[in-house]
Amino acid sequence: MLYIKCPHCGWRSQNEFSYGGDATVKRPELGKDISDQDWNNFVYNRKSLRGRHWELWQHLSGCRQWIKVERDTATHEIFNTLKATEEIS
Amino acid sequence: MTQKFRLENVGLINRNKKLSFKFNGKTYYGYEGDTLASALIANGVHLVGRSFKYHRPRGFFGAGVDEPYAIVQLYRNGETEPNIKATEQELFEGLEATSVNCWPSVNFDIGAINNFLKIFLPAGFYYKTFMWPKSFWYKIYEPFIRKAAGLGTASIKHDKERYEHKYEYCDLLIAGSGPSGLASAYAAAKNGASVILAEDKSRFGGTLLTSEVNIGNKSGKEWAEGIISELKEMPNVTVKNRSQVFGYYDHNMLVMSERISDHLPETKKFHPKQRLWYIRAKEVLISSGSIERPIVFGNNDTPGVMLSSAAKEYMKVYGVLVGRNPVIFTNNDSGYETAIEFKNNGIDPLILDTRKDPNSEIINDAKNLGIEIKNSYVVVAAKGYKKVKSADISKISDDKEQLGKIENIKCDCICVSGFWTPTIHLASQSGNKTKFNEEIDAFVPGVSKQNEKTLGAAKGIYTLQETLKDSFETGNELSKKITNSENKVSFPNVVEKKSTVHDKFWCVPLPKGKNYKRFLDFQNDVAVSDIEIALKEGYRSIEHVKRYTTLGMATDQGKTSNLNGLQLVSKIENKVVPAVGHTTFRPPYTPVSIGAIVGREVGKHSKPTRKSPMHTWHEENNAVFVDAGVWLRPRYYKQGNENLFEASKREAKNVRTNVGVCDVTTLGKIDIKGPDAAELLNRVYTNAWLKLPVGKARYGVMLREDGIVMDDGTTTRISENHYHMTTTTAQAANVLSHLEYYLQLVWPELNVNVVSSTEQWAGAAIAGPKSRDLLKKLFPNSDVSNEGLPFMGYMEGDLFGVKARIFRISFSGELAYEVNVESDYGNFMWEKIIEIGQEFKIQPYGTEALSTLRIEMGHVAGSELDGRTIPYDNSLEGLLSKKKDFIGKRSLNRDAFTSEDRQKVVGVVPLDKKTSIPEGSHLVKDANAPLPNPKLGYISASCWSVEYDNPFSLAILKDGKNMIGEKLFVMSPLKNKVIPVEIVSSHYVDPKGERVRS
């Protein structure tokens, strides 16, 4: 079971969180023209990376904040966690 | 005479407490402190079971966790448990156990014929033999294999025992209480670190209990007892016996099973049987010791052949002799310790040492005691079927290839020592890259992946002096870094016998003309010949060899078999052992009961149960409940001998003619506040929300980004910047997360807060033509007329002193209201509604009537909004705003979603107006078409229309728009039904929606 440092609450066990997918995906702006291909990429297409990966988790049974977690998908090592508002550097 | 193999005055058992127990129906006696194994051996019982594949007689091989085959079926306090190692099960008064894997009895086992047919049972036997004819598999082969194989029978009864889970955090978790565990725990505890010390046996001390050493002028056992009693007194230390750390998972999470009651005749009141610990440790010290390695020789599985360390443990800990005429077969000095112990107890052992001319302190001691030693000697084969009766022994050449003349000597046990294998399972599970240590011919932990260190024998250090020094230092260093304080303990003086190098000999060659079975894996019946066949057939990867031959699999996890198997593969392949590599060690290290894994989450505790504030009233009024997610909701209220169908029809009819009340507390509710609340709703819902006035409710549909309907419900503007959203019962949690996702990550600029208020409000839906009359009496001070509170209107009211929210919304399609009060007043509200409603013939209605009412009105719900449908499919396309963007809008122009014959919700009525239509049935054009019959749609919900008194269903039908009036067939292969039907509008009752506005 992973041990995740919530930027708001501190170290908590994985079972307090739920997974939310790739954190680098940006939703297209509302009302903006966008090609079918770009929209499909946003809705459906994700890379299944091996290695370092920024992903979203929600601290569901804690502060309910969505956070960004940099995790190695192969080793499960967690390098960094950020608040929702903090930019991935 | 009973217990004729029990020694006088030796061992750690309590001779003042005699215990009786039964094995295979026969009564025996043992002492408190025995294991089932030691008590059986004390009684001269060595035949405990039959082997897995060949059904050969099997006895005891080890004395603890290393035991591969003394597995029994245990009976305790009316329960039975399979897969119990006799060497681990502590004896208690009244214990009963039986052999497994034998039929009809352990002494006469039909399956033993496999042993004589063994030429037909080589590696991969099952794969090769049972392949044809195909039709034989289910009827003949599988039942036969199932009967013949297996390690016991699981109980099918409900387990009345209680199992607990516990979460714990500590600075250091130390697995194993041998010398390294004790020393490191002591050093760390003295520095103030929080320490958990776990020992799988009942007694602490590990090898200190059986070795002749001296620490700080105390015997090893006394020193261990001193350390343990000091640790137990320290508030920062948790000391646990009967606790096996069996799994090492990510981020230094380890799992330990504590056997709290297994050693007692029955579990004490309020005690659990077992407790599973989830431990998050900052540092982990693995002090799991080592397991003695067998030497491979002919018939080395005969009962009476066992590890020499086990024979010593049976004497020193349990005061039990494994035989009176022992042969010690060794390639190192450990065998001599066992021989000396025999000699000390008045038994004359014979030592066969594979080494030519070894010399050490221990060997000299043995010689001085007059023990007979034969150098360059091996056991070629054990003789005897159900018990060792003699041994064929021989001299062996210096190159270990040639046997000399075979001699047969009488003996009743053969104690084998092939040196020591570090127990690296936990380290390997943690991701440690293990490496091969040539000096000890075994793998040891290498580079750590997690915060883990291995100590003592578990990393191949076999002298006490070095082990203690390293463990004290490691415990001190690691804890010092965590606590920033040091209270260094002085290192005790250690006296131990020096030993000399071992012989790398592991397998006795077959003598000419003999074809003895030489076993590698005793649990899974894998012999040398099996591995040879597997390699001959082209299996190369050790992982493939493992799976093809079953070497190192199952509950044993290769504890005694792993290295000898690797030696064999490397020899045949002409590779060095590290080039062959070892298979993956997987948790659990030892079997863990399913009960412990599940914990308290059984039966009704497997999920939470949520009840509305009116639950007691429902119970008292004959409600029959149904699970709605985790909620319990009244399905119907039973009157007299009514069944579900009759009761729900009565309740629904009463709503259509008078007035009914339904508990809608379970609906998800979300409180939304902030200046940008309207903007949020406008983006989340498909319709327009910016102009909703205060005091009005609106129905809305929300989509996922892929255009699929996520949920629907009404949202009411309570005040300028305050909204009350309702969701379906099932989607409440998902919708809240969905809103939080967009507010926190996508549109953080929106100034809005959302919070669940589901449990803050109790809700009652009052529906029916007389609902307004009732409402007038409930709220005499409010204007609830059609003008004062129009359809989709909202107001606050005073319900006999309780503040209430009144929404004019309708799910039933009738004139209807929903009244909400704070949860604590829910029952008060409900009783008032029932009391005052009497004059309007009010009746409560449950979810079944609720469904009937919405189905015949054509209101879509969960069965239509099933994660596969878009707004059009549900006839909700009118709610799609063309002027604004919203979540999921861009997806709706996909080709599949806009095709001319897109599926749409329709009504379905059977032509005979009688036959009920099963939900989930398919709609087809031609009932007699060849299979697979092209499917046009499916029945999503069915009811008995109370308006028209005939069956009515909703269906999602291809090209539903153009299908009204068509005649189709409903097919339910499950129920074997074919029903001719007519497709009608989904709005079966009041298609213009006049009633809700009346």
Short mmCIF file of C-alpha atoms in Angstrom, two decimals, chain A residues 1-4 11-15 18 20 22 25 27-37 39-40 42-44 56 58 60 63-68 74-78 84-85, chain B residues 167 169 249-253 278 280 449 679 683 704-708 733-734 736-742 744-748 754 884-895 897:
data_model
loop_
_atom_site.label_atom_id
_atom_site.label_comp_id
_atom_site.label_asym_id
_atom_site.label_seq_id
_atom_site.Cartn_x
_atom_site.Cartn_y
_atom_site.Cartn_z
CA MET A 1 0.00 0.00 0.00
CA LEU A 2 1.45 3.37 -1.04
CA TYR A 3 2.23 6.08 1.46
CA ILE A 4 1.31 9.45 0.00
CA TRP A 11 1.59 11.42 5.20
CA ARG A 12 -1.45 9.20 4.69
CA SER A 13 -2.08 5.68 3.49
CA GLN A 14 -3.22 4.99 -0.04
CA ASN A 15 -6.61 3.73 1.08
CA SER A 18 -8.68 7.66 -5.03
CA GLY A 20 -7.61 10.32 -10.91
CA ASP A 22 -2.84 11.74 -15.85
CA VAL A 25 -3.88 16.59 -19.38
CA ARG A 27 -9.08 20.42 -20.46
CA PRO A 28 -9.67 22.52 -23.57
CA GLU A 29 -11.16 25.91 -22.80
CA LEU A 30 -14.93 26.13 -22.84
CA GLY A 31 -16.49 27.45 -26.01
CA LYS A 32 -13.27 27.20 -27.99
CA ASP A 33 -13.15 25.55 -31.42
CA ILE A 34 -11.18 22.36 -31.30
CA SER A 35 -10.50 19.64 -33.85
CA ASP A 36 -11.99 16.19 -33.47
CA GLN A 37 -8.49 14.79 -33.13
CA TRP A 39 -10.83 16.50 -28.49
CA ASN A 40 -10.40 12.74 -28.83
CA PHE A 42 -8.24 14.91 -24.45
CA VAL A 43 -11.12 12.50 -23.75
CA TYR A 44 -9.64 9.14 -24.63
CA LEU A 56 -3.94 13.05 -9.96
CA GLN A 58 -8.07 12.88 -4.55
CA LEU A 60 -11.23 11.36 -0.63
CA CYS A 63 -9.39 16.84 3.04
CA ARG A 64 -11.13 16.00 -0.27
CA GLN A 65 -8.52 17.96 -2.17
CA TRP A 66 -7.30 16.84 -5.57
CA ILE A 67 -3.52 16.66 -5.56
CA LYS A 68 -0.74 15.98 -8.06
CA ALA A 74 7.14 0.60 -12.26
CA THR A 75 8.70 0.96 -8.81
CA HIS A 76 5.89 2.92 -7.11
CA GLU A 77 8.44 5.40 -5.80
CA ILE A 78 6.83 8.77 -5.13
CA ALA A 84 -3.97 21.29 -7.26
CA THR A 85 -3.03 24.91 -7.83
CA TYR B 167 -2.90 -0.40 11.70
CA TYR B 169 3.27 2.85 12.81
CA TYR B 249 4.76 -4.42 0.42
CA ASP B 250 5.31 -0.97 -1.09
CA HIS B 251 6.53 2.00 0.92
CA ASN B 252 7.67 -0.04 3.91
CA MET B 253 4.25 -1.48 4.62
CA TYR B 278 -0.64 -3.48 8.84
CA ARG B 280 4.17 1.13 8.36
CA LYS B 449 15.11 -0.91 -2.59
CA GLU B 679 -21.66 29.76 -13.47
CA ARG B 683 -20.98 24.54 -17.03
CA ARG B 704 -19.22 13.09 -18.59
CA GLU B 705 -16.66 14.54 -20.99
CA ASP B 706 -17.38 11.67 -23.37
CA GLY B 707 -21.00 12.77 -23.73
CA ILE B 708 -22.53 9.95 -21.69
CA ALA B 733 -20.41 10.51 -4.06
CA ASN B 734 -19.26 10.56 -7.69
CA LEU B 736 -19.41 15.52 -5.46
CA SER B 737 -15.94 14.35 -6.57
CA HIS B 738 -16.80 15.47 -10.12
CA LEU B 739 -17.66 19.01 -8.94
CA GLU B 740 -14.55 19.14 -6.75
CA TYR B 741 -12.42 18.05 -9.69
CA TYR B 742 -13.58 20.93 -11.88
CA GLN B 744 -10.02 22.58 -7.85
CA LEU B 745 -8.22 21.63 -11.04
CA VAL B 746 -9.98 22.94 -14.15
CA TRP B 747 -11.66 26.18 -13.09
CA PRO B 748 -9.97 27.24 -9.84
CA VAL B 754 -19.44 22.49 -2.45
CA LYS B 884 -23.43 27.76 -24.20
CA ASP B 885 -20.69 25.16 -23.78
CA PHE B 886 -20.88 22.55 -21.02
CA ILE B 887 -19.02 19.46 -19.89
CA GLY B 888 -19.27 16.76 -22.55
CA LYS B 889 -20.95 18.92 -25.22
CA ARG B 890 -18.11 18.58 -27.72
CA SER B 891 -18.48 14.80 -27.66
CA LEU B 892 -22.13 14.84 -28.67
CA ASN B 893 -21.39 15.48 -32.35
CA ARG B 894 -19.58 12.17 -32.76
CA ASP B 895 -20.93 10.15 -35.68
CA PHE B 897 -24.19 9.79 -31.35
#
